[in-house]
Short mmCIF file of C-alpha atoms in Angstrom, two decimals:
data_model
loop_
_atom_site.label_atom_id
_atom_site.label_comp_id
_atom_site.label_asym_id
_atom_site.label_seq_id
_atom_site.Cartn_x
_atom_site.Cartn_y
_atom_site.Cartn_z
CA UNK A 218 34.84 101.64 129.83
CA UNK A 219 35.43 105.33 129.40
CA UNK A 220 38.88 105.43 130.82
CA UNK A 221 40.19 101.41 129.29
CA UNK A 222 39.21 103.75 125.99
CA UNK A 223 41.23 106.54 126.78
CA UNK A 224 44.77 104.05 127.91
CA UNK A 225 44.38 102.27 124.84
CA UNK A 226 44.28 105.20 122.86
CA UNK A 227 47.37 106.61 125.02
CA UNK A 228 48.65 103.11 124.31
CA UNK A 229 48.72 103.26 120.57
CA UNK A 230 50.11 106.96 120.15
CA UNK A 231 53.03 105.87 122.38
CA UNK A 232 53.80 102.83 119.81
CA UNK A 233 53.64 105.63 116.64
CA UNK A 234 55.94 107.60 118.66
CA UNK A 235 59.83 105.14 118.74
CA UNK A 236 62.50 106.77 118.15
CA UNK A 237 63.09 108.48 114.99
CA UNK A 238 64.44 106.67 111.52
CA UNK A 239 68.55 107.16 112.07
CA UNK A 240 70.48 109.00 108.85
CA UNK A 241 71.88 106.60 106.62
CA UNK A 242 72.94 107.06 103.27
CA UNK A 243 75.18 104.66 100.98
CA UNK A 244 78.76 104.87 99.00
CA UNK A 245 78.61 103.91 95.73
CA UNK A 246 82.45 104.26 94.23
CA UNK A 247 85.05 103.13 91.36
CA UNK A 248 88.64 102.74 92.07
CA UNK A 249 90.99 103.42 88.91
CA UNK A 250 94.30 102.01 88.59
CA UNK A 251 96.27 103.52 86.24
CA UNK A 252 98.23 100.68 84.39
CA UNK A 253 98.66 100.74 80.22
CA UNK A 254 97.73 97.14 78.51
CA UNK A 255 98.88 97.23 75.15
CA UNK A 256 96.62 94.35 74.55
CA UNK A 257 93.40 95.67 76.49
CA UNK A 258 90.28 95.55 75.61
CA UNK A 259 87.88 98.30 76.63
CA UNK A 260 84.87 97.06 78.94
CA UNK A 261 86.35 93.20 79.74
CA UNK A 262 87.72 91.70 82.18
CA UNK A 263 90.84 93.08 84.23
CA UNK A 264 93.28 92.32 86.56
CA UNK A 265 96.28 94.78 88.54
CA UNK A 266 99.67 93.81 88.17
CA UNK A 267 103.26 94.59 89.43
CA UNK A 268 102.74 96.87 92.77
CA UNK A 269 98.73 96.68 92.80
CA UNK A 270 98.36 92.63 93.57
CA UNK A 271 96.53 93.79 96.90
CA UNK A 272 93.61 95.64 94.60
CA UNK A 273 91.35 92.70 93.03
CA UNK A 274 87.89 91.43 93.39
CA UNK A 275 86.73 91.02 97.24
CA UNK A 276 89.48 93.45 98.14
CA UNK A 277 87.88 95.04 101.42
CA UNK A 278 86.75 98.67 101.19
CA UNK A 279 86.44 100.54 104.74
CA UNK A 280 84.54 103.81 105.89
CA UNK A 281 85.45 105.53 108.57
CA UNK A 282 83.72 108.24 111.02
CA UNK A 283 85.38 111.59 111.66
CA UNK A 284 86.86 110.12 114.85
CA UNK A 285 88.88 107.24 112.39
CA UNK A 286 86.45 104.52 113.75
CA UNK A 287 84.90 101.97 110.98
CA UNK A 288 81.52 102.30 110.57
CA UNK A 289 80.76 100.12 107.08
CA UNK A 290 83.00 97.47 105.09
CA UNK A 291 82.16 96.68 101.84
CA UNK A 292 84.88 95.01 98.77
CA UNK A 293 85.60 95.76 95.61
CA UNK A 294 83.72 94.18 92.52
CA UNK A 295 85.40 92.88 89.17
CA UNK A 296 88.03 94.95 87.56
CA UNK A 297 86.96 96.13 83.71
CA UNK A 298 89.38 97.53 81.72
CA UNK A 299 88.64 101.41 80.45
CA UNK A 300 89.95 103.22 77.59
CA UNK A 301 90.60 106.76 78.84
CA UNK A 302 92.98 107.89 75.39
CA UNK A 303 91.45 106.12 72.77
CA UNK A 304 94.44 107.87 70.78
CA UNK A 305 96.54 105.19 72.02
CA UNK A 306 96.03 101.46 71.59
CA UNK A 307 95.00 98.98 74.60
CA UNK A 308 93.11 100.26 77.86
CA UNK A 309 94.94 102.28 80.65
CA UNK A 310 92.97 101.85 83.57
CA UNK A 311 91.34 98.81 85.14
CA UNK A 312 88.31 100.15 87.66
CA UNK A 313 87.08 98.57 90.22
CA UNK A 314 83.68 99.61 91.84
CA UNK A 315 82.40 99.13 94.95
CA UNK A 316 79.03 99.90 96.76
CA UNK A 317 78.49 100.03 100.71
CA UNK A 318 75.12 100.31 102.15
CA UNK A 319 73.43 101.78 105.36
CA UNK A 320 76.40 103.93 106.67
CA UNK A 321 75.22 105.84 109.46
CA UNK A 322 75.52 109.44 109.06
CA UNK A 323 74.29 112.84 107.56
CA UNK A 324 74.62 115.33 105.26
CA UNK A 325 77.72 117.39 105.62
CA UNK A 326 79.22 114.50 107.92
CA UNK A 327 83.13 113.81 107.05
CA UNK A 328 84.39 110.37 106.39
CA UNK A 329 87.10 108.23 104.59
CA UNK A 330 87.52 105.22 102.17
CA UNK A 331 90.35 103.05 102.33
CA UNK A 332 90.60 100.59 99.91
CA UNK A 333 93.24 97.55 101.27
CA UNK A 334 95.96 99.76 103.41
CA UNK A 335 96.11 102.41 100.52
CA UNK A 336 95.71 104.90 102.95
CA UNK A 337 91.98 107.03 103.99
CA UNK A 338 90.60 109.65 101.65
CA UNK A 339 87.93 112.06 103.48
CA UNK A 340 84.66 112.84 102.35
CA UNK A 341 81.37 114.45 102.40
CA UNK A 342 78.15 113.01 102.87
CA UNK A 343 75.42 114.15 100.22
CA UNK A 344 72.21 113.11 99.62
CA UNK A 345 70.90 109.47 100.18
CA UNK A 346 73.92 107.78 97.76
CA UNK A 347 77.09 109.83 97.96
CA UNK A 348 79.94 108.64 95.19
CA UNK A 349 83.28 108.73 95.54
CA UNK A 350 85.94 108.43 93.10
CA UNK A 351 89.92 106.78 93.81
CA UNK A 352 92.99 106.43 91.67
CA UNK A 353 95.92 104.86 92.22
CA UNK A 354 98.82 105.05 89.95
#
């Protein structure tokens, strides 16, 4: 009895002991494209024109390991219009955001974005939800 004590209890330290949680942490990002509507209206509803129809909603969004491998897709989320010179009349940007979960990796780790074929900007993982920032335009 003794011993079917002691490999049970060998049992049930080996199950406490898988392997360890892996590093993840998550993008959360806004894309700005620089574009002047005259007729905007800060916080509604935008769309890219002329030169930018590849950046709209569901556009995809890829990460990338140091090595240039993907490791995460995500897309791009509605386009709202944003007043950056209230000075002037209409909007001049229309951001996009985007959020991509569970990328493997660690602090200090470098990575890029690439929103459509845009081209990969590097980064640094911080912290459990790392942002990142893009313009275009």
């Amino acid at each position: 009895m003794k011993k079917m004590y002691v490999a049970l209890l060998a049992l049930l330290g080996l199950v406490g002991c898988g392997s360890p949680e892996p590093h993840v942490f998550d993008v959360v990002g806004t894309l700005d494209v620089t574009q002047p509507m005259s007729r905007g209206v800060d916080g509604v509803t935008c769309f890219t024109g002329s030169g930018y129809t590849d950046i709209k909603t569901g556009t995809q969004v890829r990460v990338t390991d140091a090595a240039g491998d993907v490791v995460a897709l995500g897309e791009l989320g509605y386009g709202v219009a944003k007043d950056t010179y209230p000075q002037l009349p209409g909007t001049d940007v229309c951001r996009f955001d985007f959020r991509i979960e569970g990328i493997p990796g660690k602090d200090g780790d470098i990575f890029g974005v690439e929103v459509a074929n845009r081209g990969s900007v590097n980064f640094k993982a911080a912290g459990k939800t790392t942002p990142v920032s893009l313009n275009l335009g």
